[in-house]
Structures are given as structure tokens and as C-alpha cells.
Tab-separated table of C-alpha atoms in Angstrom:
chain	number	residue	atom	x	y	z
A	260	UNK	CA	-154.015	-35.874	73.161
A	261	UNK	CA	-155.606	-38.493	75.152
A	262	UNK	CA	-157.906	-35.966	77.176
A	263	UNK	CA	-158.763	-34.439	73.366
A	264	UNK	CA	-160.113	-38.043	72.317
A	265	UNK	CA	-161.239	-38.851	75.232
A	266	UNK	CA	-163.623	-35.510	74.925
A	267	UNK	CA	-164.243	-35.874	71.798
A	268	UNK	CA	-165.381	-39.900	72.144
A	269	UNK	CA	-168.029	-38.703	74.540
A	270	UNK	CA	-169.142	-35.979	72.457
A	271	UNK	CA	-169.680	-38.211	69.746
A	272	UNK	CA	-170.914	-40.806	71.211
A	273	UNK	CA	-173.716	-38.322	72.519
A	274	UNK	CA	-174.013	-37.049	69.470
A	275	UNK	CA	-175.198	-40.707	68.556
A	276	UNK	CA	-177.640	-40.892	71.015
A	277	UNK	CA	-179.435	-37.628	71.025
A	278	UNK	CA	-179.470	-37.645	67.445
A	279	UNK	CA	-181.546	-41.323	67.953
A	280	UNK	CA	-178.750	-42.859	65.537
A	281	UNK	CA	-178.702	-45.564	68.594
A	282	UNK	CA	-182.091	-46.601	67.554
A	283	UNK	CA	-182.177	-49.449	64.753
A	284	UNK	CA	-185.689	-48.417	63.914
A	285	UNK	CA	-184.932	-44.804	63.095
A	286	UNK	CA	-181.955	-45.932	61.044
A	287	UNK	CA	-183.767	-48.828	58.904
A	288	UNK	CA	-186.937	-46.171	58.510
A	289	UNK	CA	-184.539	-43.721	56.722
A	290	UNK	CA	-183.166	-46.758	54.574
A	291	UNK	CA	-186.509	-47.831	54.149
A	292	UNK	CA	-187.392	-45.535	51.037
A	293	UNK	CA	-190.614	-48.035	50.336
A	294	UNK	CA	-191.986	-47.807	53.745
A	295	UNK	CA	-193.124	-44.746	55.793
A	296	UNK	CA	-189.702	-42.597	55.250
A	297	UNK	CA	-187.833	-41.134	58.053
A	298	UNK	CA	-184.852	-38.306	56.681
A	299	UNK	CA	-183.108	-37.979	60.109
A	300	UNK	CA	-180.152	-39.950	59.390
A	301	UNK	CA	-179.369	-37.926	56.266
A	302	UNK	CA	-179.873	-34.317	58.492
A	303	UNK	CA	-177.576	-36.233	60.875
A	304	UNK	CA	-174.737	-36.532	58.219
A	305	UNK	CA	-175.659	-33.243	56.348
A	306	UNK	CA	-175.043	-31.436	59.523
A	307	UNK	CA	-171.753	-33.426	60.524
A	308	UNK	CA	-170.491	-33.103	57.875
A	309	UNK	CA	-171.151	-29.487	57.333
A	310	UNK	CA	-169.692	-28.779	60.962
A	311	UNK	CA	-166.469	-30.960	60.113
A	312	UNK	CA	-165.821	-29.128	56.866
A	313	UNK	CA	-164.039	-26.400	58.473
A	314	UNK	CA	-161.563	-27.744	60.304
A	315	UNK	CA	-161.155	-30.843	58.023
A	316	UNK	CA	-160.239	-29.015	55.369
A	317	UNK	CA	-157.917	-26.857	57.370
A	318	UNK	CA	-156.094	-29.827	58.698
A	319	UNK	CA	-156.032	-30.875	55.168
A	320	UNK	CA	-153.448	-28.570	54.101
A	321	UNK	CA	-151.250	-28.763	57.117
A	322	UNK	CA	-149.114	-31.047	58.836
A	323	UNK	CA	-148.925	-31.085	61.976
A	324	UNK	CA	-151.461	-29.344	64.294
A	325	UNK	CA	-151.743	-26.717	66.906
A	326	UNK	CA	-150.805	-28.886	69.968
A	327	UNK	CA	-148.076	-30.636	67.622
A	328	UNK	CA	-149.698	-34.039	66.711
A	329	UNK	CA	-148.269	-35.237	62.934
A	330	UNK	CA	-151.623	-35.131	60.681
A	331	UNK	CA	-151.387	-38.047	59.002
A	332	UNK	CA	-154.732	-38.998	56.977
A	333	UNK	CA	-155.005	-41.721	54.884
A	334	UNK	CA	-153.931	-41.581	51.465
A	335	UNK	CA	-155.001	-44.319	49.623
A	336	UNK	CA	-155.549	-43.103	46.213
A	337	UNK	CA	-158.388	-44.577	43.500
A	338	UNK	CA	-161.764	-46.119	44.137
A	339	UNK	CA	-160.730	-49.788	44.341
A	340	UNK	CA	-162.864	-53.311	44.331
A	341	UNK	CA	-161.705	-53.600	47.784
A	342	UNK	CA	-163.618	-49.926	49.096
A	343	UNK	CA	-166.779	-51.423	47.060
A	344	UNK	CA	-166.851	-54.465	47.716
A	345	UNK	CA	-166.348	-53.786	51.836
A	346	UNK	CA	-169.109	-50.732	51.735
A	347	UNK	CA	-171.389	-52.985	49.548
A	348	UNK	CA	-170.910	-55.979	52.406
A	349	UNK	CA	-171.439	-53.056	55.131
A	350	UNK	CA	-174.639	-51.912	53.471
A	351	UNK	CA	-176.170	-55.297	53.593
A	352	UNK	CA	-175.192	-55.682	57.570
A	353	UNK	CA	-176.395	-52.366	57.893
A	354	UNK	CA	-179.546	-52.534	56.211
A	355	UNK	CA	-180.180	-56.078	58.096
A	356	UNK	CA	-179.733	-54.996	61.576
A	357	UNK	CA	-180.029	-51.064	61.298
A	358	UNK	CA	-176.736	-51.006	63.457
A	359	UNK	CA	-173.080	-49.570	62.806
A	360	UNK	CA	-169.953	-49.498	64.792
A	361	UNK	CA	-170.093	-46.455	66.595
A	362	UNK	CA	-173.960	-46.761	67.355
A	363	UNK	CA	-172.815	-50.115	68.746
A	364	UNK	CA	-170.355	-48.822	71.232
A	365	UNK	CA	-172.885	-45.588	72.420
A	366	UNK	CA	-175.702	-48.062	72.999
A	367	UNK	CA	-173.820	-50.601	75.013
A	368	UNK	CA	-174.813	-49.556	78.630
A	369	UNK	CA	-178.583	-50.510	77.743
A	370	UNK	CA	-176.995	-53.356	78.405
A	371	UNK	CA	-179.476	-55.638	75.970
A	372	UNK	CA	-178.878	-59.520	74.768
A	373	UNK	CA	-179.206	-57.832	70.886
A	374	UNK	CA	-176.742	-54.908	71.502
A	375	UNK	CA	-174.512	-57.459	72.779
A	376	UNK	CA	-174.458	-60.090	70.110
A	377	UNK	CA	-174.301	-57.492	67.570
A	378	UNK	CA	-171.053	-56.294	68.975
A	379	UNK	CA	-169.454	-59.290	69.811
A	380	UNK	CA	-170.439	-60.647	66.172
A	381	UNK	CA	-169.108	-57.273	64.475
A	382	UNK	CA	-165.382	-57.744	66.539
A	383	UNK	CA	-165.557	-61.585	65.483
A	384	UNK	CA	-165.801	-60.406	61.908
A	385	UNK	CA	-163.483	-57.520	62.240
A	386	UNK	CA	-161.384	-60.404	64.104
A	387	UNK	CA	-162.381	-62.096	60.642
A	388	UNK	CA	-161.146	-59.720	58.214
A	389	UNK	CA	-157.617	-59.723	60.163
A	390	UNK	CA	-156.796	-63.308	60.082
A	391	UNK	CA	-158.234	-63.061	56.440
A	392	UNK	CA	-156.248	-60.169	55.011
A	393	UNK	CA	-152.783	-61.835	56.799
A	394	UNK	CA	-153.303	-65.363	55.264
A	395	UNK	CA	-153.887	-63.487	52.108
A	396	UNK	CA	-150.628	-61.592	52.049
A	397	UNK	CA	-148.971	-64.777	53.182
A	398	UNK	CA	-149.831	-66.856	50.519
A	399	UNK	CA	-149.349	-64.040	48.367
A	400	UNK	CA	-145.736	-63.948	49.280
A	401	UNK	CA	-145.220	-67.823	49.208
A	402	UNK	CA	-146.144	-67.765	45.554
A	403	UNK	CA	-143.546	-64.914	45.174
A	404	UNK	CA	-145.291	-61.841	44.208
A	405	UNK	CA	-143.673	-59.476	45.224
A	406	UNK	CA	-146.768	-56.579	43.909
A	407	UNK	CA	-148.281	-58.204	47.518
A	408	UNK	CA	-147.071	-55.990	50.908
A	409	UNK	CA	-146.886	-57.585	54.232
A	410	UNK	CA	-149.509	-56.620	56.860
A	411	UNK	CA	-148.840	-53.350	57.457
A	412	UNK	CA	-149.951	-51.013	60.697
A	413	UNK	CA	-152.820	-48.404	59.037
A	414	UNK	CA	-151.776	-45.304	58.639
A	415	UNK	CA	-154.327	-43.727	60.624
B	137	UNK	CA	-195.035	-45.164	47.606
B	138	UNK	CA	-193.082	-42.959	48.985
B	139	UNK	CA	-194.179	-41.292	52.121
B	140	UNK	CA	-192.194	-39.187	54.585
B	141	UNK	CA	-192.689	-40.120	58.379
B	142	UNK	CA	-193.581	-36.570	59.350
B	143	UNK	CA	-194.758	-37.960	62.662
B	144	UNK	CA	-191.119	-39.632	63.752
B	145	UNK	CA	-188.825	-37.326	62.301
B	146	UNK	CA	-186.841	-35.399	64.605
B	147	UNK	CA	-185.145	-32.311	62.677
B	148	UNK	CA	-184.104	-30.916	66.139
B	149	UNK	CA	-182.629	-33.460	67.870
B	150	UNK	CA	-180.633	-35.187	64.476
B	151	UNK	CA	-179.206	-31.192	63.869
B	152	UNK	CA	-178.018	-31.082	66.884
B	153	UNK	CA	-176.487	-34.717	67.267
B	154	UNK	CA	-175.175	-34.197	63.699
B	155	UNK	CA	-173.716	-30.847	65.115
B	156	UNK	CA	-172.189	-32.330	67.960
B	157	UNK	CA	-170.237	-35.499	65.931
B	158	UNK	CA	-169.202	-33.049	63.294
B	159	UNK	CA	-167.416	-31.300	66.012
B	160	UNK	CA	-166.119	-34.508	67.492
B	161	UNK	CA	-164.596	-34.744	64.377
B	162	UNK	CA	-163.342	-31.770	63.070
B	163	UNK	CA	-161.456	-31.288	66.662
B	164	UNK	CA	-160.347	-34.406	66.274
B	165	UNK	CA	-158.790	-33.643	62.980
B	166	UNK	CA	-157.812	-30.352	63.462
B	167	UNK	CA	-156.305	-30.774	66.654
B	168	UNK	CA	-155.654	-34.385	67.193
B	169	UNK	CA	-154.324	-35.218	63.334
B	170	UNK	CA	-156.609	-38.453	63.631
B	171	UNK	CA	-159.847	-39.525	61.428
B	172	UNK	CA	-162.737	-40.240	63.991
B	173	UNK	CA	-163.997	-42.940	61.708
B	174	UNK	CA	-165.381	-45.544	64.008
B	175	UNK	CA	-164.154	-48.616	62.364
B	176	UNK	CA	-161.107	-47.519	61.920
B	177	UNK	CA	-160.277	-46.975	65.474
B	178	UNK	CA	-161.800	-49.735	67.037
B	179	UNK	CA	-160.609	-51.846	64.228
B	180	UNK	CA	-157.371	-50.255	64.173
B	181	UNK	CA	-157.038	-50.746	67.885
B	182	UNK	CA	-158.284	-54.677	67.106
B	183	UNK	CA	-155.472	-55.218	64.655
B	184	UNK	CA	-152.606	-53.761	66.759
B	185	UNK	CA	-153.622	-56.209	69.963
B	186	UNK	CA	-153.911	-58.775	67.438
B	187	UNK	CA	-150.228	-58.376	66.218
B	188	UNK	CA	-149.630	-58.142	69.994
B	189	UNK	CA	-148.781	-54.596	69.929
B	190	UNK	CA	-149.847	-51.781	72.470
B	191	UNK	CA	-152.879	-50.383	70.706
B	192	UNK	CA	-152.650	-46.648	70.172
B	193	UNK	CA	-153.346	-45.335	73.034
B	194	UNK	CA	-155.516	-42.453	71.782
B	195	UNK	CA	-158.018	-44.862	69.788
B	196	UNK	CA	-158.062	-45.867	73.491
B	197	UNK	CA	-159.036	-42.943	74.815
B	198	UNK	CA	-161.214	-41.826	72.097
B	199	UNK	CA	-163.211	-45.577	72.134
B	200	UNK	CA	-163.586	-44.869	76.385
B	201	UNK	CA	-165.006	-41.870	75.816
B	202	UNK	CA	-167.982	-43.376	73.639
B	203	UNK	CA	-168.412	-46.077	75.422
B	204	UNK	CA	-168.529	-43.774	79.122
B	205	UNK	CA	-171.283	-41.072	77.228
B	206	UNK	CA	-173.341	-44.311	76.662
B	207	UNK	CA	-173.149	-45.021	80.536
B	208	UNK	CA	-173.689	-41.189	81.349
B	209	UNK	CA	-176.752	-41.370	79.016
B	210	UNK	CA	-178.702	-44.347	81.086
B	211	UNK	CA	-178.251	-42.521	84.278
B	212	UNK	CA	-181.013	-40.037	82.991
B	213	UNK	CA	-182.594	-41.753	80.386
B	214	UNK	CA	-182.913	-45.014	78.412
B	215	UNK	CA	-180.665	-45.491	75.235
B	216	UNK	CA	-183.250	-44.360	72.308
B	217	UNK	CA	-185.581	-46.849	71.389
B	218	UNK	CA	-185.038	-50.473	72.384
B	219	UNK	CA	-186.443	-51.737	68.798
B	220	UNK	CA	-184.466	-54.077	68.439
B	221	UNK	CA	-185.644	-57.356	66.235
B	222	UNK	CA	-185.996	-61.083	67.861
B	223	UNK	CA	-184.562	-62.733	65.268
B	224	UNK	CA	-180.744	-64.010	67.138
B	225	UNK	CA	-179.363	-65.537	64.000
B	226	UNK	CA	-180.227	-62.159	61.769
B	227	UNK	CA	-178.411	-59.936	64.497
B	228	UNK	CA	-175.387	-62.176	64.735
B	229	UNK	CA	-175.042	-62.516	60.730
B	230	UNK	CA	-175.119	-58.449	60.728
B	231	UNK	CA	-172.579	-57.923	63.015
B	232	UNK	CA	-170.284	-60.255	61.345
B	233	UNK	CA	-170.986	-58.485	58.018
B	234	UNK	CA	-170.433	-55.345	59.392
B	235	UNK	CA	-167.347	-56.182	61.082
B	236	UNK	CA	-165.855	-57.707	57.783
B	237	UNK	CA	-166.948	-55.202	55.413
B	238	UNK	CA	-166.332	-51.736	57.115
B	239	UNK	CA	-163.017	-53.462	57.273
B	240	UNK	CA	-162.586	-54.135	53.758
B	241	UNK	CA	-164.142	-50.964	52.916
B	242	UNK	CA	-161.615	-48.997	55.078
B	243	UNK	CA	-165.006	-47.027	56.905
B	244	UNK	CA	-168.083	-46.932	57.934
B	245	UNK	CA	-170.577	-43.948	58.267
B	246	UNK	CA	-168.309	-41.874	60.419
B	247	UNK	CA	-165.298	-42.222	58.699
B	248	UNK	CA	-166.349	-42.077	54.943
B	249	UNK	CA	-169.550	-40.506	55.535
B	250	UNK	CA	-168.276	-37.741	57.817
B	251	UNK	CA	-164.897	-37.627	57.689
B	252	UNK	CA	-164.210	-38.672	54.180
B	253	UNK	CA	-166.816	-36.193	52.744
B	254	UNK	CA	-166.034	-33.335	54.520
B	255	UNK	CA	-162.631	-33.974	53.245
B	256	UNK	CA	-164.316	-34.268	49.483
B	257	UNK	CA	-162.807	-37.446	48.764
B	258	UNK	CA	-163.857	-39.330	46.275
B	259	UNK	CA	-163.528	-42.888	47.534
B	260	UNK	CA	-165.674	-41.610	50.666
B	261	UNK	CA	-168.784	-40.547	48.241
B	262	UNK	CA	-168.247	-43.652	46.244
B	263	UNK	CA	-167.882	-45.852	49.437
B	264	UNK	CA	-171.036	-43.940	50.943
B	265	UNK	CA	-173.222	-44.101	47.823
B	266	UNK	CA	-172.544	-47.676	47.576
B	267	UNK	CA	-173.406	-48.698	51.629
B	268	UNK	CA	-176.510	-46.299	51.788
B	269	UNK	CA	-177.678	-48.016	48.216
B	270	UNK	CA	-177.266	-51.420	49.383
B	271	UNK	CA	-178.831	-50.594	53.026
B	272	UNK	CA	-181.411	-49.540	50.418
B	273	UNK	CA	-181.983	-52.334	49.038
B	274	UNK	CA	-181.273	-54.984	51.881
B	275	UNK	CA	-184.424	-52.740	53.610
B	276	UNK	CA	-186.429	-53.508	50.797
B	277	UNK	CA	-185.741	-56.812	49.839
B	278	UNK	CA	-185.979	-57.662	54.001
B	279	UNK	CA	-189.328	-55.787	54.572
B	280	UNK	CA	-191.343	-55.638	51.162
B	281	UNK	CA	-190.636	-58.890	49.622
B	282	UNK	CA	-189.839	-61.296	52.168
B	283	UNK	CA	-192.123	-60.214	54.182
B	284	UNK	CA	-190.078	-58.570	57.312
B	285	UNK	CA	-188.033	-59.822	59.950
């Protein structure tokens, strides 16, 4: 297992970087549909996507896989405010700095000031949403409703 | 008006990076039972040290092997294009957002927009829709009415 992700984390995070999804300025030209328009991101995804569809949907239907691991993929069911709201919030980080979280972690060894402070800020508001989410589901419980879970480990 | 950038875009090299994270992923599901979705791991990972628990130690693994093919990369060549802006208080604000929301949003563009749609689920294509249209329109409102940053 840990040699698989390990594998696969470099492959991916090469995948990042010869695919240019590294570079801010190739990512903000696709989302700039006004400006001079640059499709690679969405060939990026197409083809991801088109190579994952295979074995996701394999793993879909089973439960455990070949070397034994328990597939366990998240089952949260229903678009809710909360997947809006957080992809809406994304978008707008996204679209500011033309940076995600994995392009964050493959670019790192350029070792630049920006990469930097865009990856400390994104943990401090990753750090954010944690101490958010628990003080939520604290107060939650002090006022007694019990609809409100405790802060559970994801299920990923 | 709407112009494609014939001159910077790279068919070849975004097939075959697409190519190669689809196959991070898919072996990662098929094999490994996990989601690659970015934010999820490293966020995951966050939240377990936070509770002062062990993190996973495959999100581990999987996180160390992104951040050692960025390393591997500068020994040959530069990390693509170093365009990034000036503007310290603009990059700091993004990250923040971006660390908050693909939190709330349970994903980012790996795991909704690779994982979740190769999966066909339907909060991934509603959760992609939505961060690719606000992008959108962040891009525009940034560059063609205030002017750029």
C-alpha cells in the first residue's frame, strides 16, 4: 500500500507538471474565456478522467481490492449548500491565484516566495476550516441538537 | 471575444499529463481503495494531526510521492512557468480561500473533477461546474474590469 501511493503520488504529481497544470498562467488562460483562451486544462481533465473511468468504475462495484485494501469511497449522498458553497469559495481562490492543492505540492521544489505563501496560506485555511467545523459541532451540541454529529474522521 | 490561444496550447503534453494522473488515480482506486483527491488527503492528513492522531500513513506516502516528483522535476528542468503575480496580499488571500473552501466543498479538481466524475457522481459535476464557473468569473471580473492584478 504505501509503495502503491507512494508511486502513484509521483506519477501524479508529474502528471501536474508535464501537463503545465504547475503554471498559474496556463491555468487562469483556460479560465480566462474573455482573454486569449487556452483549452489545456480541460484536455487535462478530459483525458484523466477518461483514463480513471475504467478502473473507477470497477472499484465501484467491489469491495475490497486485489491486494485486499477495504474500498471505502465516500458516500455522502445529495448536492448540499455545504459542496456549493465550498466549490463556489474554491473557484474564487482558484480563479485569483490560478493555483490548487495538488499543483501546490508538485511545484514546491522551485522553491519560490509565491509558491510558498500560497501553501502555507492554503494549510492555514484548511487549518481554518478545522477549528471552524469543530466549534460548529460544539456549539451545536451545547444547544442540544442532537441532528448535529461530533467531528468525525472522513471516511476516505 | 473569444479567441483560442492556438500559440500556447499544448494538446501533447496536457494528454499525456492528463493520461498519467488518470492513472494515478484509477490505480489508486482500483488497487489502493482510496480517492486521490488532493484536498482530501492532505486535508485529511491535516485533520488527523490536528486531533493528534497518527495521520494515515498512506496519505503519507501518497503526499511524499508528489512532493519528491516535484524535486525529481528541477533536477532537469525548471517547474513550468514561474508566472507567478507580485501582488503578496492576493496570493495569501487565495490560498486561504482555497484551503477553506476545497474543505467545505469536500474536493478540489482532482478529487471531484477526476475522481468524482469518472465515478459519475453527481455532487462531483455539480461541485465542478460550480468552481470552474466561478474561476470563470473571478478571471473576468480580476482581468477585464478591474483592470488585472
Amino acid at each position: 500500500m504505501k509503495t502503491l501511493a507512494f508511486l502513484c503520488g509521483v506519477i501524479f504529481g508529474l502528471g501536474l507538471l508535464i501537463s503545465g497544470m504547475t503554471d498559474p498562467a496556463k491555468v487562469i488562460a483556460f479560465l480566462d474565456i474573455a482573454g486569449a483562451w487556452d483549452p489545456s486544462l480541460i484536455l487535462v481533465m478530459i483525458t484523466a478522467v477518461l483514463v480513471a473511468l475504467v478502473p473507477m468504475q470497477i472499484a465501484q462495484r467491489r469491495d475490497r481490492t486485489v491486494i485486499g485494501e477495504k474500498i471505502a469511497f465516500p458516500i455522502t449522498r445529495g448536492i448540499t449548500g455545504k459542496l456549493i458553497l465550498g466549490s463556489a469559495i474554491f473557484g474564487v481562490g482558484w480563479g485569483m491565484t490560478g493555483l490548487c492543492p495538488g499543483p501546490s505540492l508538485a511545484s514546491l521544489a522551485g522553491l519560490t516566495w509565491q509558491e510558498w505563501l500560497f501553501f502555507c496560506s492554503m494549510v492555514a485555511g484548511m487549518v481554518g476550516f478545522e477549528v471552524w467545523q469543530r466549534a460548529s459541532s460544539t456549539r451545536a451540541q451545547r444547544q442540544g441538537n442532537p441532528a448535529v454529529p461530533t467531528a468525525t474522521p472522513r471516511k476516505i | 471575444m473569444f479567441s483560442i490561444d492556438w500559440a500556447h496550447f499544448t494538446p501533447g503534453s496536457a494528454a499525456l499529463g492528463g493520461a498519467m494522473i488518470g492513472a494515478s488515480a484509477g490505480a489508486m482506486a482500483l488497487i489502493g481503495g482510496k480517492i486521490a483527491g488532493i484536498s482530501g488527503i492532505f486535508g485529511g492528513a491535516l485533520s488527523e494531526a490536528m486531533q493528534g492522531k497518527r495521520p494515515l500513513p498512506w496519505r503519507l506516502w501518497f503526499l511524499g510521492g508528489l512532493v519528491c516528483a516535484s524535486f525529481l522535476w528541477v533536477l532537469f528542468r525548471p517547474v513550468p512557468g514561474a508566472h507567478y503575480g507580485e501582488s503578496w496580499p492576493l496570493i495569501a488571500a487565495g490560498g486561504l480561500i482555497v484551503g477553506f473552501g476545497t474543505r467545505l466543498g469536500s474536493g478540489c479538481a482532482s478529487g471531484h473533477g477526476v475522481c468524482g466524475l469518472a465515478r459519475f457522481s453527481p455532487r462531483s459535476m455539480a461541485a465542478v461546474t460550480t468552481f470552474i464557473g466561478m474561476g470563470m468569473v473571478t478571471t473576468f471580473v480580476m482581468r477585464h474590469l478591474l483592470g488585472g492584478a
